[in-house]
mmCIF file of C-alpha atoms in Angstrom:
data_model
loop_
_atom_site.group_PDB
_atom_site.id
_atom_site.type_symbol
_atom_site.label_atom_id
_atom_site.label_comp_id
_atom_site.label_asym_id
_atom_site.label_seq_id
_atom_site.Cartn_x
_atom_site.Cartn_y
_atom_site.Cartn_z
ATOM 1 C CA MET M 1139 109.010 87.541 98.652
ATOM 2 C CA LYS M 1140 105.607 85.825 99.124
ATOM 3 C CA ALA M 1141 103.612 89.010 99.472
ATOM 4 C CA ILE M 1142 103.637 92.739 98.973
ATOM 5 C CA ALA M 1143 101.967 95.174 101.446
ATOM 6 C CA LEU M 1144 101.065 98.429 99.863
ATOM 7 C CA ASP M 1145 100.078 101.756 101.368
ATOM 8 C CA MET M 1146 97.345 103.498 99.395
ATOM 9 C CA ASP M 1147 97.432 107.371 99.362
ATOM 10 C CA GLY M 1148 100.671 108.513 97.827
ATOM 11 C CA THR M 1149 101.706 104.974 96.901
ATOM 12 C CA ILE M 1150 98.962 103.026 95.126
ATOM 13 C CA LEU M 1151 96.840 106.158 94.581
ATOM 14 C CA ASP M 1152 98.056 109.206 92.757
ATOM 15 C CA ASN M 1153 97.343 112.699 94.133
ATOM 16 C CA ARG M 1154 93.953 112.601 92.487
ATOM 17 C CA GLY M 1155 93.136 109.579 94.687
ATOM 18 C CA GLU M 1156 92.955 107.202 91.708
ATOM 19 C CA PHE M 1157 94.266 103.807 90.544
ATOM 20 C CA THR M 1158 95.869 103.864 87.091
ATOM 21 C CA PRO M 1159 94.979 101.191 84.501
ATOM 22 C CA ARG M 1160 98.627 100.235 84.321
ATOM 23 C CA LEU M 1161 98.796 99.583 88.047
ATOM 24 C CA ILE M 1162 95.697 97.379 87.986
ATOM 25 C CA GLU M 1163 97.248 95.221 85.286
ATOM 26 C CA THR M 1164 100.539 95.099 87.090
ATOM 27 C CA LEU M 1165 99.008 94.005 90.303
ATOM 28 C CA ARG M 1166 97.053 91.262 88.411
ATOM 29 C CA LYS M 1167 100.293 89.962 86.875
ATOM 30 C CA VAL M 1168 102.247 90.070 90.163
ATOM 31 C CA HIS M 1169 99.418 88.043 91.810
ATOM 32 C CA GLU M 1170 99.554 85.537 88.942
ATOM 33 C CA LYS M 1171 103.140 84.839 89.861
ATOM 34 C CA GLY M 1172 101.986 83.596 93.254
ATOM 35 C CA ILE M 1173 102.579 86.716 95.245
ATOM 36 C CA LEU M 1174 99.801 87.812 97.658
ATOM 37 C CA VAL M 1175 98.686 91.423 97.417
ATOM 38 C CA PHE M 1176 97.837 93.163 100.696
ATOM 39 C CA PHE M 1177 96.964 96.770 101.428
ATOM 40 C CA ALA M 1178 98.071 98.502 104.617
ATOM 41 C CA THR M 1179 96.427 101.931 104.860
ATOM 42 C CA GLY M 1180 95.042 104.623 107.033
ATOM 43 C CA ARG M 1181 91.802 104.292 105.205
ATOM 44 C CA THR M 1182 88.924 102.358 106.662
ATOM 45 C CA LYS M 1183 87.227 99.373 104.979
ATOM 46 C CA GLY M 1184 84.552 101.482 103.175
ATOM 47 C CA GLU M 1185 87.109 103.915 101.915
ATOM 48 C CA ILE M 1186 89.340 101.069 100.640
ATOM 49 C CA LEU M 1187 86.647 99.236 98.784
ATOM 50 C CA ARG M 1188 85.117 102.430 97.338
ATOM 51 C CA VAL M 1189 88.221 103.246 95.340
ATOM 52 C CA THR M 1190 89.605 99.759 94.667
ATOM 53 C CA PRO M 1191 88.521 98.338 91.204
ATOM 54 C CA ASP M 1192 87.078 94.799 91.268
ATOM 55 C CA GLU M 1193 89.902 93.705 89.010
ATOM 56 C CA VAL M 1194 92.543 94.246 91.691
ATOM 57 C CA PRO M 1195 93.492 90.816 93.218
ATOM 58 C CA LEU M 1196 93.427 91.920 96.850
ATOM 59 C CA SER M 1197 94.047 89.077 99.318
ATOM 60 C CA GLY M 1198 93.415 91.129 102.448
ATOM 61 C CA PHE M 1199 94.049 94.460 104.056
ATOM 62 C CA VAL M 1200 95.049 96.323 107.189
ATOM 63 C CA ALA M 1201 92.693 99.252 107.575
ATOM 64 C CA ALA M 1202 92.811 102.401 109.753
ATOM 65 C CA SER M 1203 96.570 101.910 110.311
ATOM 66 C CA GLY M 1204 96.116 98.616 112.084
ATOM 67 C CA MET M 1205 92.799 99.212 113.874
ATOM 68 C CA SER M 1206 90.855 96.597 111.773
ATOM 69 C CA ILE M 1207 92.164 93.727 109.742
ATOM 70 C CA TYR M 1208 90.340 91.781 106.998
ATOM 71 C CA ASN M 1209 91.141 88.807 104.786
ATOM 72 C CA ARG M 1210 89.487 87.666 101.598
ATOM 73 C CA GLY M 1211 86.552 85.307 102.254
ATOM 74 C CA GLY M 1212 84.088 83.504 100.102
ATOM 75 C CA ASP M 1213 81.640 86.401 100.089
ATOM 76 C CA GLY M 1214 83.931 89.369 100.244
ATOM 77 C CA TYR M 1215 86.196 90.491 103.118
ATOM 78 C CA GLU M 1216 85.955 89.010 106.584
ATOM 79 C CA LYS M 1217 86.975 90.943 109.680
ATOM 80 C CA ILE M 1218 89.550 88.984 111.726
ATOM 81 C CA ALA M 1219 90.368 91.690 114.285
ATOM 82 C CA SER M 1220 89.300 95.200 115.308
ATOM 83 C CA TYR M 1221 90.134 97.670 118.102
ATOM 84 C CA HIS M 1222 88.669 101.005 119.138
ATOM 85 C CA PHE M 1223 89.141 103.927 121.515
ATOM 86 C CA GLU M 1224 87.640 104.174 124.987
ATOM 87 C CA ARG M 1225 84.773 106.585 125.016
ATOM 88 C CA PRO M 1226 86.337 109.179 127.449
ATOM 89 C CA VAL M 1227 89.294 109.583 125.029
ATOM 90 C CA VAL M 1228 86.949 110.319 122.089
ATOM 91 C CA GLU M 1229 84.938 112.746 124.155
ATOM 92 C CA GLU M 1230 87.981 114.718 125.350
ATOM 93 C CA VAL M 1231 89.606 114.983 121.924
ATOM 94 C CA LEU M 1232 86.446 115.999 120.166
ATOM 95 C CA LYS M 1233 85.588 118.619 122.790
ATOM 96 C CA GLU M 1234 88.938 120.296 122.254
ATOM 97 C CA ALA M 1235 88.738 120.009 118.466
ATOM 98 C CA ARG M 1236 85.302 121.598 118.505
ATOM 99 C CA ALA M 1237 86.552 124.373 120.799
ATOM 100 C CA ARG M 1238 89.269 125.141 118.239
ATOM 101 C CA GLU M 1239 86.769 124.815 115.369
ATOM 102 C CA ILE M 1240 88.741 122.103 113.526
ATOM 103 C CA TYR M 1241 86.921 119.894 111.119
ATOM 104 C CA TYR M 1242 87.007 116.196 112.039
ATOM 105 C CA GLU M 1243 85.716 112.900 110.765
ATOM 106 C CA THR M 1244 85.129 109.864 113.030
ATOM 107 C CA TYR M 1245 85.276 106.288 111.789
ATOM 108 C CA THR M 1246 84.179 102.904 113.010
ATOM 109 C CA ALA M 1247 85.308 99.621 111.462
ATOM 110 C CA GLU M 1248 82.297 99.354 109.144
ATOM 111 C CA SER M 1249 80.797 102.878 108.794
ATOM 112 C CA SER M 1250 81.849 105.707 106.589
ATOM 113 C CA SER M 1251 83.034 108.976 108.082
ATOM 114 C CA LYS M 1252 80.671 110.892 110.387
ATOM 115 C CA THR M 1253 80.691 114.414 111.855
ATOM 116 C CA LEU M 1254 78.128 116.097 114.080
ATOM 117 C CA LYS M 1255 75.599 118.313 112.421
ATOM 118 C CA ALA M 1256 76.063 120.865 115.183
ATOM 119 C CA ASP M 1257 79.576 121.477 113.802
ATOM 120 C CA TYR M 1258 78.611 122.045 110.131
ATOM 121 C CA GLU M 1259 78.755 125.833 110.259
ATOM 122 C CA TYR M 1260 82.337 126.137 111.493
ATOM 123 C CA SER M 1261 83.402 123.089 109.371
ATOM 124 C CA ALA M 1262 82.191 124.838 106.235
ATOM 125 C CA ARG M 1263 84.406 127.822 107.099
ATOM 126 C CA ASP M 1264 87.387 125.457 107.862
ATOM 127 C CA ILE M 1265 87.271 123.277 104.773
ATOM 128 C CA GLY M 1266 85.073 124.961 102.190
ATOM 129 C CA GLY M 1267 85.960 127.431 99.443
ATOM 130 C CA PRO M 1268 89.036 127.597 97.121
ATOM 131 C CA LYS M 1269 91.823 125.040 97.439
ATOM 132 C CA PRO M 1270 94.920 126.414 99.191
ATOM 133 C CA GLU M 1271 98.405 125.553 97.918
ATOM 134 C CA GLY M 1272 99.585 122.375 99.563
ATOM 135 C CA LEU M 1273 96.106 120.756 99.952
ATOM 136 C CA LEU M 1274 96.123 117.669 97.629
ATOM 137 C CA ASP M 1275 93.554 117.655 94.808
ATOM 138 C CA TYR M 1276 91.795 114.558 96.016
ATOM 139 C CA GLU M 1277 91.660 115.973 99.601
ATOM 140 C CA HIS M 1278 89.998 119.141 98.354
ATOM 141 C CA THR M 1279 87.469 117.183 96.231
ATOM 142 C CA LEU M 1280 86.574 114.897 99.223
ATOM 143 C CA LEU M 1281 86.147 117.848 101.543
ATOM 144 C CA LEU M 1282 83.736 119.598 99.196
ATOM 145 C CA GLN M 1283 81.884 116.352 98.702
ATOM 146 C CA ALA M 1284 81.642 115.924 102.482
ATOM 147 C CA LEU M 1285 79.943 119.251 102.816
ATOM 148 C CA GLU M 1286 77.311 118.202 100.393
ATOM 149 C CA ASN M 1287 76.860 114.676 101.716
ATOM 150 C CA GLU M 1288 73.872 114.417 104.041
ATOM 151 C CA ALA M 1289 75.050 110.998 105.280
ATOM 152 C CA GLN M 1290 78.202 112.595 106.652
ATOM 153 C CA TRP M 1291 76.344 114.808 109.160
ATOM 154 C CA VAL M 1292 74.630 113.142 112.086
ATOM 155 C CA ASP M 1293 72.871 114.109 115.263
ATOM 156 C CA GLU M 1294 74.886 111.751 117.412
ATOM 157 C CA LEU M 1295 78.144 109.828 117.064
ATOM 158 C CA ASN M 1296 78.687 106.144 117.966
ATOM 159 C CA MET M 1297 81.242 107.048 120.674
ATOM 160 C CA ASP M 1298 81.804 103.482 121.791
ATOM 161 C CA GLU M 1299 83.194 102.078 118.428
ATOM 162 C CA ILE M 1300 85.292 104.804 117.027
ATOM 163 C CA LEU M 1301 88.729 103.562 115.912
ATOM 164 C CA LYS M 1302 90.083 106.592 114.079
ATOM 165 C CA ILE M 1303 89.564 110.389 114.148
ATOM 166 C CA PHE M 1304 90.778 112.373 111.203
ATOM 167 C CA PHE M 1305 91.360 116.111 111.187
ATOM 168 C CA ILE M 1306 92.011 118.471 108.274
ATOM 169 C CA SER M 1307 92.005 122.210 107.736
ATOM 170 C CA LYS M 1308 92.777 124.609 104.953
ATOM 171 C CA HIS M 1309 94.831 126.615 107.425
ATOM 172 C CA VAL M 1310 98.333 125.225 107.929
ATOM 173 C CA GLU M 1311 99.044 127.217 111.156
ATOM 174 C CA LYS M 1312 95.781 125.868 112.670
ATOM 175 C CA ILE M 1313 96.411 122.212 111.905
ATOM 176 C CA ASP M 1314 100.040 122.487 113.047
ATOM 177 C CA ALA M 1315 98.987 123.900 116.402
ATOM 178 C CA TRP M 1316 96.404 121.108 116.702
ATOM 179 C CA PHE M 1317 99.098 118.486 115.903
ATOM 180 C CA ASP M 1318 101.294 119.956 118.664
ATOM 181 C CA HIS M 1319 98.541 119.826 121.129
ATOM 182 C CA LEU M 1320 97.706 116.206 120.301
ATOM 183 C CA ASP M 1321 101.410 115.317 120.409
ATOM 184 C CA ALA M 1322 101.618 116.663 124.009
ATOM 185 C CA GLU M 1323 98.542 114.645 125.023
ATOM 186 C CA LYS M 1324 99.100 111.358 123.144
ATOM 187 C CA ASP M 1325 100.863 109.480 125.949
ATOM 188 C CA ARG M 1326 98.318 110.461 128.569
ATOM 189 C CA LEU M 1327 95.361 109.557 126.390
ATOM 190 C CA GLY M 1328 96.919 106.535 124.756
ATOM 191 C CA PHE M 1329 96.737 107.278 121.080
ATOM 192 C CA ALA M 1330 99.091 107.200 118.163
ATOM 193 C CA LEU M 1331 99.428 110.384 116.045
ATOM 194 C CA TYR M 1332 100.175 110.645 112.331
ATOM 195 C CA LYS M 1333 100.225 113.161 109.429
ATOM 196 C CA THR M 1334 99.760 111.804 105.916
ATOM 197 C CA SER M 1335 99.749 115.244 104.212
ATOM 198 C CA ARG M 1336 100.569 118.820 105.021
ATOM 199 C CA HIS M 1337 96.996 119.785 106.011
ATOM 200 C CA ASN M 1338 95.897 116.790 108.000
ATOM 201 C CA THR M 1339 96.346 114.851 111.271
ATOM 202 C CA GLU M 1340 94.848 111.626 112.499
ATOM 203 C CA ILE M 1341 94.807 109.546 115.615
ATOM 204 C CA MET M 1342 94.487 105.773 116.294
ATOM 205 C CA LEU M 1343 94.840 103.627 119.316
ATOM 206 C CA ALA M 1344 98.438 103.450 120.631
ATOM 207 C CA GLY M 1345 100.083 99.959 120.277
ATOM 208 C CA ARG M 1346 98.162 99.221 117.104
ATOM 209 C CA ASP M 1347 99.681 100.144 113.754
ATOM 210 C CA LYS M 1348 100.199 98.920 110.238
ATOM 211 C CA GLY M 1349 102.988 96.586 111.461
ATOM 212 C CA THR M 1350 100.893 94.840 114.192
ATOM 213 C CA GLY M 1351 97.983 94.622 111.773
ATOM 214 C CA LEU M 1352 100.098 92.944 109.070
ATOM 215 C CA GLU M 1353 101.415 90.463 111.644
ATOM 216 C CA THR M 1354 97.852 89.469 112.393
ATOM 217 C CA LEU M 1355 96.929 89.246 108.671
ATOM 218 C CA VAL M 1356 99.870 87.138 107.443
ATOM 219 C CA LYS M 1357 99.100 84.457 110.107
ATOM 220 C CA GLU M 1358 95.934 83.709 108.155
ATOM 221 C CA TYR M 1359 98.075 82.792 105.183
ATOM 222 C CA GLY M 1360 100.782 80.863 107.091
ATOM 223 C CA ILE M 1361 103.636 83.267 106.193
ATOM 224 C CA SER M 1362 105.912 85.609 108.108
ATOM 225 C CA THR M 1363 106.217 89.366 107.772
ATOM 226 C CA GLU M 1364 109.853 88.639 106.803
ATOM 227 C CA ASP M 1365 108.304 87.209 103.555
ATOM 228 C CA VAL M 1366 106.544 90.522 102.826
ATOM 229 C CA HIS M 1367 107.769 93.496 100.776
ATOM 230 C CA ALA M 1368 106.308 96.740 102.100
ATOM 231 C CA ILE M 1369 105.984 99.912 99.977
ATOM 232 C CA GLY M 1370 104.843 103.260 101.369
ATOM 233 C CA ASP M 1371 105.453 106.978 101.543
ATOM 234 C CA SER M 1372 104.431 108.544 104.987
ATOM 235 C CA MET M 1373 105.070 108.306 108.672
ATOM 236 C CA ASN M 1374 102.327 105.769 109.354
ATOM 237 C CA ASP M 1375 104.256 103.358 107.115
ATOM 238 C CA LEU M 1376 107.264 103.245 109.439
ATOM 239 C CA PRO M 1377 105.782 100.516 111.713
ATOM 240 C CA LEU M 1378 105.191 98.466 108.591
ATOM 241 C CA PHE M 1379 108.837 98.865 107.604
ATOM 242 C CA GLU M 1380 109.941 97.665 111.029
ATOM 243 C CA VAL M 1381 108.405 94.223 110.575
ATOM 244 C CA CYS M 1382 108.699 93.493 106.859
ATOM 245 C CA GLY M 1383 111.625 91.652 105.141
ATOM 246 C CA LYS M 1384 112.022 94.354 102.477
ATOM 247 C CA ASN M 1385 110.954 97.961 102.451
ATOM 248 C CA THR M 1386 110.709 100.449 99.635
ATOM 249 C CA ALA M 1387 109.950 104.169 99.811
ATOM 250 C CA MET M 1388 108.085 105.964 97.040
ATOM 251 C CA GLN M 1389 110.017 108.807 95.442
ATOM 252 C CA ASN M 1390 107.466 111.230 96.864
ATOM 253 C CA SER M 1391 107.986 109.939 100.400
ATOM 254 C CA VAL M 1392 108.741 112.038 103.459
ATOM 255 C CA GLU M 1393 112.397 111.971 104.493
ATOM 256 C CA SER M 1394 111.879 109.722 107.547
ATOM 257 C CA VAL M 1395 110.438 106.971 105.298
ATOM 258 C CA ILE M 1396 113.225 107.346 102.751
ATOM 259 C CA SER M 1397 115.789 106.970 105.500
ATOM 260 C CA ALA M 1398 114.189 103.784 106.800
ATOM 261 C CA ALA M 1399 113.800 102.131 103.394
ATOM 262 C CA ASP M 1400 116.003 99.568 101.598
ATOM 263 C CA ASP M 1401 115.440 101.289 98.281
ATOM 264 C CA ILE M 1402 113.381 104.017 96.604
ATOM 265 C CA THR M 1403 111.143 103.983 93.510
ATOM 266 C CA GLU M 1404 112.487 105.833 90.471
ATOM 267 C CA PHE M 1405 109.177 107.594 89.949
ATOM 268 C CA SER M 1406 106.494 109.237 92.088
ATOM 269 C CA CYS M 1407 102.869 108.233 92.653
ATOM 270 C CA ASP M 1408 101.844 110.744 89.985
ATOM 271 C CA GLU M 1409 104.207 109.101 87.437
ATOM 272 C CA ASP M 1410 102.913 105.517 87.863
ATOM 273 C CA GLY M 1411 105.903 104.936 90.195
ATOM 274 C CA LEU M 1412 104.502 101.852 91.939
ATOM 275 C CA ALA M 1413 103.508 100.032 88.721
ATOM 276 C CA LYS M 1414 106.936 100.771 87.122
ATOM 277 C CA TYR M 1415 108.729 99.574 90.284
ATOM 278 C CA LEU M 1416 106.715 96.339 90.550
ATOM 279 C CA GLU M 1417 107.238 95.535 86.877
ATOM 280 C CA LYS M 1418 110.984 95.963 87.249
ATOM 281 C CA THR M 1419 111.179 94.022 90.507
ATOM 282 C CA TYR M 1420 108.780 91.134 89.878
ATOM 283 C CA LEU M 1421 107.902 90.930 86.183
ATOM 284 C CA MET M 1422 111.230 91.209 84.334
#
């Protein structure tokens, strides 16, 4: 394989949302063997760079599940493609989310998450307070931080450049009902729908996913996706598995990802599973 394409949450990152020192060193050694390191994640550029240590030899990344793609340039990361929703789609989805009082975060290619100030009161009820069972530790931490982050809350949203909308709730029944509603509307409105944990749901533009994003990225390096080894854990990794030459599911993966994979890591993301797998596969 000439490259690896790695999901972040539940794959690179443990359930605290962190890189381990062992993984940083392992990625450095894999890269020294001539293997390109790509990330393919639901996170946007800002979220990726915020948690990725400078020591990680990242050659490029597919962000927001294929909605924006970046390669490594001389002065950082250069955007080579980006896509976004049409304004009426954003307006309709947010109107319904607000009516149901579901907390949401909107993203553009370059900006951090934004939510309307007018929705703060119900959002605080929806995501504040004690952590329920099933909500991941890092999710709970980020939600509490969002409530305290003045930059998160804005008077107006940039409706014309939104490429991802993320929804999360402490209440499982509420987010499940919202997922079912979005699933019924996705074909009419033209978006793709994913869940990356028990308490969340997110939408991106239909026809753009981690697989199409990786196809765009690898052209910059003159290789094929057949030369790429993909590793992931959740449903938004399935399009990545469809185009890559080898596919590995994390031990903590959902069943659909395990079924689609060529092999499975011996250990989970909370047990340094990715580092141990890469060491065994590429460094022994």
